[in-house]
């Protein structure tokens, strides 16, 4: 009713979205869930495509040399978004799924994104955090985080999400020196 559409119109739209794999119906329910189709479409944009095309060979070599997996995270709407991932070539590995969303305050990549963003970008990122990741950080703590990361040039913290993993991350900059992402190694000892 709020969309000013009939039930038939909504049903047809849902059917087309499901047919084109943008949504899927949940088992034993009349609810729908988003698929990763929009992520795939977004992945075709030139900036992301250029970045992943450049990063994949480097990430593949890094994973081979250090025998650990790695992933690339970009800032996106108040969170980090995993746009590339490379598994360790060995039999056992820990990795983050492509398309995963990452919190800003509770992750290595989030710290790097915040640490290399200017004050206005930080404010916008924190204001746009999705509900599942919403957390506040004081100005003093954010300033301390920023100074620490910029002085070291990287971040290394125990994973807040997975016990026994040490997250090591480095910023990735564009040609003008602006942060475009973070390369993360979830290091398993």
C-alpha positions as YAML, in Angstrom:
chain: A
units: angstrom
residues:
- id: 1
  name: UNK
  ca: [0.00, 0.00, 0.00]
- id: 2
  name: UNK
  ca: [2.82, 2.42, 0.87]
- id: 3
  name: UNK
  ca: [4.39, 1.76, -2.53]
- id: 4
  name: UNK
  ca: [1.05, 2.40, -4.22]
- id: 5
  name: UNK
  ca: [1.30, -0.95, -6.01]
- id: 6
  name: UNK
  ca: [-1.12, -3.83, -6.20]
- id: 7
  name: UNK
  ca: [-0.35, -7.24, -4.70]
- id: 8
  name: UNK
  ca: [-0.12, -8.62, -8.24]
- id: 9
  name: UNK
  ca: [2.51, -6.05, -9.22]
- id: 10
  name: UNK
  ca: [4.57, -6.80, -6.11]
- id: 11
  name: UNK
  ca: [4.27, -10.54, -6.72]
- id: 12
  name: UNK
  ca: [5.47, -10.15, -10.33]
- id: 13
  name: UNK
  ca: [8.41, -7.98, -9.21]
- id: 14
  name: UNK
  ca: [9.40, -10.56, -6.60]
- id: 15
  name: UNK
  ca: [9.10, -13.35, -9.16]
- id: 16
  name: UNK
  ca: [11.38, -11.50, -11.60]
- id: 17
  name: UNK
  ca: [13.92, -10.64, -8.86]
- id: 18
  name: UNK
  ca: [13.97, -14.29, -7.79]
- id: 19
  name: UNK
  ca: [14.22, -15.52, -11.39]
- id: 20
  name: UNK
  ca: [17.19, -13.20, -11.97]
- id: 21
  name: UNK
  ca: [18.80, -14.39, -8.70]
- id: 22
  name: UNK
  ca: [18.68, -11.06, -6.82]
- id: 23
  name: UNK
  ca: [16.59, -12.62, -4.05]
- id: 24
  name: UNK
  ca: [15.74, -16.13, -2.89]
- id: 25
  name: UNK
  ca: [12.78, -17.40, -0.96]
- id: 26
  name: UNK
  ca: [13.56, -18.78, 2.47]
- id: 27
  name: UNK
  ca: [12.62, -22.40, 3.13]
- id: 28
  name: UNK
  ca: [9.33, -22.96, 4.97]
- id: 29
  name: UNK
  ca: [8.60, -19.23, 4.98]
- id: 30
  name: UNK
  ca: [6.97, -16.52, 2.92]
- id: 31
  name: UNK
  ca: [10.07, -14.31, 3.38]
- id: 32
  name: UNK
  ca: [12.80, -13.46, 0.90]
- id: 33
  name: UNK
  ca: [16.53, -12.88, 1.40]
- id: 34
  name: UNK
  ca: [19.03, -11.01, -0.75]
- id: 35
  name: UNK
  ca: [21.60, -13.03, -2.68]
- id: 36
  name: UNK
  ca: [25.11, -11.88, -3.59]
- id: 37
  name: UNK
  ca: [23.95, -10.93, -7.10]
- id: 38
  name: UNK
  ca: [24.11, -7.20, -6.31]
- id: 39
  name: UNK
  ca: [27.64, -7.73, -5.00]
- id: 40
  name: UNK
  ca: [28.53, -9.43, -8.26]
- id: 41
  name: UNK
  ca: [27.05, -6.57, -10.26]
- id: 42
  name: UNK
  ca: [28.90, -4.02, -8.13]
- id: 43
  name: UNK
  ca: [32.07, -6.07, -8.53]
- id: 44
  name: UNK
  ca: [31.94, -5.33, -12.24]
- id: 45
  name: UNK
  ca: [32.34, -1.58, -11.65]
- id: 46
  name: UNK
  ca: [35.57, -0.22, -12.99]
- id: 47
  name: UNK
  ca: [37.22, 0.82, -9.68]
- id: 48
  name: UNK
  ca: [36.62, -2.50, -7.99]
- id: 49
  name: UNK
  ca: [37.48, -4.47, -11.10]
- id: 50
  name: UNK
  ca: [40.73, -2.55, -11.61]
- id: 51
  name: UNK
  ca: [41.69, -3.01, -7.97]
- id: 52
  name: UNK
  ca: [40.93, -6.73, -7.89]
- id: 53
  name: UNK
  ca: [42.66, -7.33, -11.23]
- id: 54
  name: UNK
  ca: [45.79, -5.70, -9.85]
- id: 55
  name: UNK
  ca: [45.53, -7.33, -6.43]
- id: 56
  name: UNK
  ca: [44.78, -10.98, -7.26]
- id: 57
  name: UNK
  ca: [48.23, -11.90, -8.68]
- id: 58
  name: UNK
  ca: [49.96, -10.18, -5.75]
- id: 59
  name: UNK
  ca: [47.64, -11.86, -3.24]
- id: 60
  name: UNK
  ca: [48.14, -15.26, -4.88]
- id: 61
  name: UNK
  ca: [51.93, -14.88, -4.61]
- id: 62
  name: UNK
  ca: [51.71, -13.60, -1.02]
- id: 63
  name: UNK
  ca: [49.52, -16.55, 0.05]
- id: 64
  name: UNK
  ca: [51.99, -18.96, -1.54]
- id: 65
  name: UNK
  ca: [55.07, -17.37, 0.07]
- id: 66
  name: UNK
  ca: [53.67, -16.95, 3.60]
- id: 67
  name: UNK
  ca: [51.43, -20.05, 3.48]
- id: 68
  name: UNK
  ca: [48.49, -18.07, 4.85]
- id: 69
  name: UNK
  ca: [45.29, -16.83, 3.24]
- id: 70
  name: UNK
  ca: [44.63, -13.13, 2.68]
- id: 71
  name: UNK
  ca: [41.77, -10.86, 1.70]
- id: 72
  name: UNK
  ca: [41.22, -7.34, 0.40]
- id: 73
  name: UNK
  ca: [38.73, -5.04, 2.12]
- id: 74
  name: UNK
  ca: [37.40, -1.69, 0.88]
- id: 75
  name: UNK
  ca: [35.36, 0.89, 2.81]
- id: 76
  name: UNK
  ca: [31.69, 0.75, 1.88]
- id: 77
  name: UNK
  ca: [28.72, 2.43, 3.58]
- id: 78
  name: UNK
  ca: [29.98, 2.41, 7.16]
- id: 79
  name: UNK
  ca: [31.63, -1.00, 7.02]
- id: 80
  name: UNK
  ca: [34.36, -2.90, 5.25]
- id: 81
  name: UNK
  ca: [33.53, -5.12, 2.28]
- id: 82
  name: UNK
  ca: [35.68, -8.09, 1.23]
- id: 83
  name: UNK
  ca: [36.15, -7.75, -2.54]
- id: 84
  name: UNK
  ca: [38.98, -10.24, -3.10]
- id: 85
  name: UNK
  ca: [40.17, -13.33, -1.26]
- id: 86
  name: UNK
  ca: [43.02, -15.78, -1.74]
- id: 87
  name: UNK
  ca: [43.31, -19.10, 0.08]
- id: 88
  name: UNK
  ca: [46.52, -20.57, 1.40]
- id: 89
  name: UNK
  ca: [47.64, -23.16, -1.17]
- id: 90
  name: UNK
  ca: [48.13, -25.77, 1.57]
- id: 91
  name: UNK
  ca: [45.66, -28.30, 2.92]
- id: 92
  name: UNK
  ca: [44.48, -26.20, 5.86]
- id: 93
  name: UNK
  ca: [43.50, -22.58, 5.79]
- id: 94
  name: UNK
  ca: [41.34, -19.95, 7.35]
- id: 95
  name: UNK
  ca: [39.74, -17.38, 5.10]
- id: 96
  name: UNK
  ca: [37.01, -14.81, 4.88]
- id: 97
  name: UNK
  ca: [34.26, -15.30, 2.30]
- id: 98
  name: UNK
  ca: [34.10, -12.95, -0.68]
- id: 99
  name: UNK
  ca: [31.37, -10.36, -0.12]
- id: 100
  name: UNK
  ca: [31.60, -10.54, 3.67]
- id: 101
  name: UNK
  ca: [30.87, -7.37, 5.60]
- id: 102
  name: UNK
  ca: [33.39, -6.30, 8.23]
- id: 103
  name: UNK
  ca: [32.82, -3.98, 11.21]
- id: 104
  name: UNK
  ca: [34.93, -0.83, 11.47]
- id: 105
  name: UNK
  ca: [35.62, -0.69, 15.18]
- id: 106
  name: UNK
  ca: [36.11, -4.41, 15.87]
- id: 107
  name: UNK
  ca: [38.37, -5.48, 13.01]
- id: 108
  name: UNK
  ca: [41.88, -5.05, 11.70]
- id: 109
  name: UNK
  ca: [40.66, -3.80, 8.32]
- id: 110
  name: UNK
  ca: [38.21, -1.44, 10.01]
- id: 111
  name: UNK
  ca: [41.03, 0.02, 12.09]
- id: 112
  name: UNK
  ca: [43.08, 0.62, 8.95]
- id: 113
  name: UNK
  ca: [40.12, 2.18, 7.14]
- id: 114
  name: UNK
  ca: [39.44, 4.50, 10.08]
- id: 115
  name: UNK
  ca: [43.14, 5.14, 10.72]
- id: 116
  name: UNK
  ca: [43.81, 6.40, 7.20]
- id: 117
  name: UNK
  ca: [40.57, 8.34, 6.72]
- id: 118
  name: UNK
  ca: [40.40, 12.05, 7.43]
- id: 119
  name: UNK
  ca: [38.16, 13.39, 10.21]
- id: 120
  name: UNK
  ca: [35.19, 14.01, 7.89]
- id: 121
  name: UNK
  ca: [35.47, 10.54, 6.33]
- id: 122
  name: UNK
  ca: [35.72, 8.97, 9.79]
- id: 123
  name: UNK
  ca: [32.57, 10.78, 10.93]
- id: 124
  name: UNK
  ca: [30.68, 9.68, 7.82]
- id: 125
  name: UNK
  ca: [31.86, 6.06, 8.11]
- id: 126
  name: UNK
  ca: [30.88, 5.85, 11.78]
- id: 127
  name: UNK
  ca: [27.51, 7.54, 11.18]
- id: 128
  name: UNK
  ca: [26.67, 5.03, 8.43]
- id: 129
  name: UNK
  ca: [27.53, 1.82, 10.31]
- id: 130
  name: UNK
  ca: [24.93, -0.90, 9.69]
- id: 131
  name: UNK
  ca: [22.86, -1.83, 12.74]
- id: 132
  name: UNK
  ca: [24.62, -5.16, 13.25]
- id: 133
  name: UNK
  ca: [27.99, -3.37, 13.51]
- id: 134
  name: UNK
  ca: [26.99, -0.17, 15.28]
- id: 135
  name: UNK
  ca: [29.43, 0.72, 17.98]
- id: 136
  name: UNK
  ca: [30.64, 4.05, 19.23]
- id: 137
  name: UNK
  ca: [34.20, 5.18, 19.78]
- id: 138
  name: UNK
  ca: [35.25, 8.29, 21.63]
- id: 139
  name: UNK
  ca: [37.09, 11.06, 19.82]
- id: 140
  name: UNK
  ca: [40.13, 10.46, 22.02]
- id: 141
  name: UNK
  ca: [40.16, 6.72, 21.26]
- id: 142
  name: UNK
  ca: [39.74, 7.38, 17.54]
- id: 143
  name: UNK
  ca: [42.60, 9.90, 17.60]
- id: 144
  name: UNK
  ca: [44.80, 7.40, 19.45]
- id: 145
  name: UNK
  ca: [43.90, 4.64, 16.97]
- id: 146
  name: UNK
  ca: [44.63, 6.91, 14.00]
- id: 147
  name: UNK
  ca: [48.01, 8.05, 15.37]
- id: 148
  name: UNK
  ca: [49.07, 4.50, 16.29]
- id: 149
  name: UNK
  ca: [48.20, 3.02, 12.91]
- id: 150
  name: UNK
  ca: [49.71, 5.87, 10.91]
- id: 151
  name: UNK
  ca: [52.93, 5.81, 12.93]
- id: 152
  name: UNK
  ca: [53.35, 2.02, 12.54]
- id: 153
  name: UNK
  ca: [52.03, 1.93, 8.98]
- id: 154
  name: UNK
  ca: [50.04, -1.27, 9.61]
- id: 155
  name: UNK
  ca: [47.76, -2.95, 12.14]
- id: 156
  name: UNK
  ca: [48.31, -6.20, 14.03]
- id: 157
  name: UNK
  ca: [45.66, -7.34, 16.53]
- id: 158
  name: UNK
  ca: [44.18, -10.52, 17.91]
- id: 159
  name: UNK
  ca: [41.05, -11.23, 15.94]
- id: 160
  name: UNK
  ca: [37.94, -10.18, 17.79]
- id: 161
  name: UNK
  ca: [35.83, -12.47, 15.60]
- id: 162
  name: UNK
  ca: [37.92, -15.68, 15.72]
- id: 163
  name: UNK
  ca: [39.93, -16.94, 18.67]
- id: 164
  name: UNK
  ca: [43.49, -18.02, 17.84]
- id: 165
  name: UNK
  ca: [43.86, -15.77, 14.81]
- id: 166
  name: UNK
  ca: [46.21, -12.80, 14.64]
- id: 167
  name: UNK
  ca: [45.02, -10.29, 12.02]
- id: 168
  name: UNK
  ca: [47.80, -8.43, 10.23]
- id: 169
  name: UNK
  ca: [46.79, -5.68, 7.83]
- id: 170
  name: UNK
  ca: [48.34, -3.07, 5.59]
- id: 171
  name: UNK
  ca: [46.73, -0.08, 3.90]
- id: 172
  name: UNK
  ca: [46.46, 0.16, 0.13]
- id: 173
  name: UNK
  ca: [46.59, 3.62, -1.44]
- id: 174
  name: UNK
  ca: [45.71, 4.94, -4.87]
- id: 175
  name: UNK
  ca: [48.10, 6.97, -6.99]
- id: 176
  name: UNK
  ca: [47.23, 10.16, -5.05]
- id: 177
  name: UNK
  ca: [47.92, 8.64, -1.63]
- id: 178
  name: UNK
  ca: [44.25, 8.19, -0.69]
- id: 179
  name: UNK
  ca: [43.29, 4.96, 1.10]
- id: 180
  name: UNK
  ca: [41.35, 2.60, -1.13]
- id: 181
  name: UNK
  ca: [41.47, -0.57, 0.94]
- id: 182
  name: UNK
  ca: [43.29, -2.87, 3.31]
- id: 183
  name: UNK
  ca: [45.07, -6.15, 2.68]
- id: 184
  name: UNK
  ca: [44.54, -8.49, 5.61]
- id: 185
  name: UNK
  ca: [46.24, -11.76, 6.58]
- id: 186
  name: UNK
  ca: [44.30, -13.72, 9.23]
- id: 187
  name: UNK
  ca: [47.44, -15.39, 10.56]
- id: 188
  name: UNK
  ca: [47.12, -18.87, 12.06]
- id: 189
  name: UNK
  ca: [50.11, -19.81, 14.18]
...
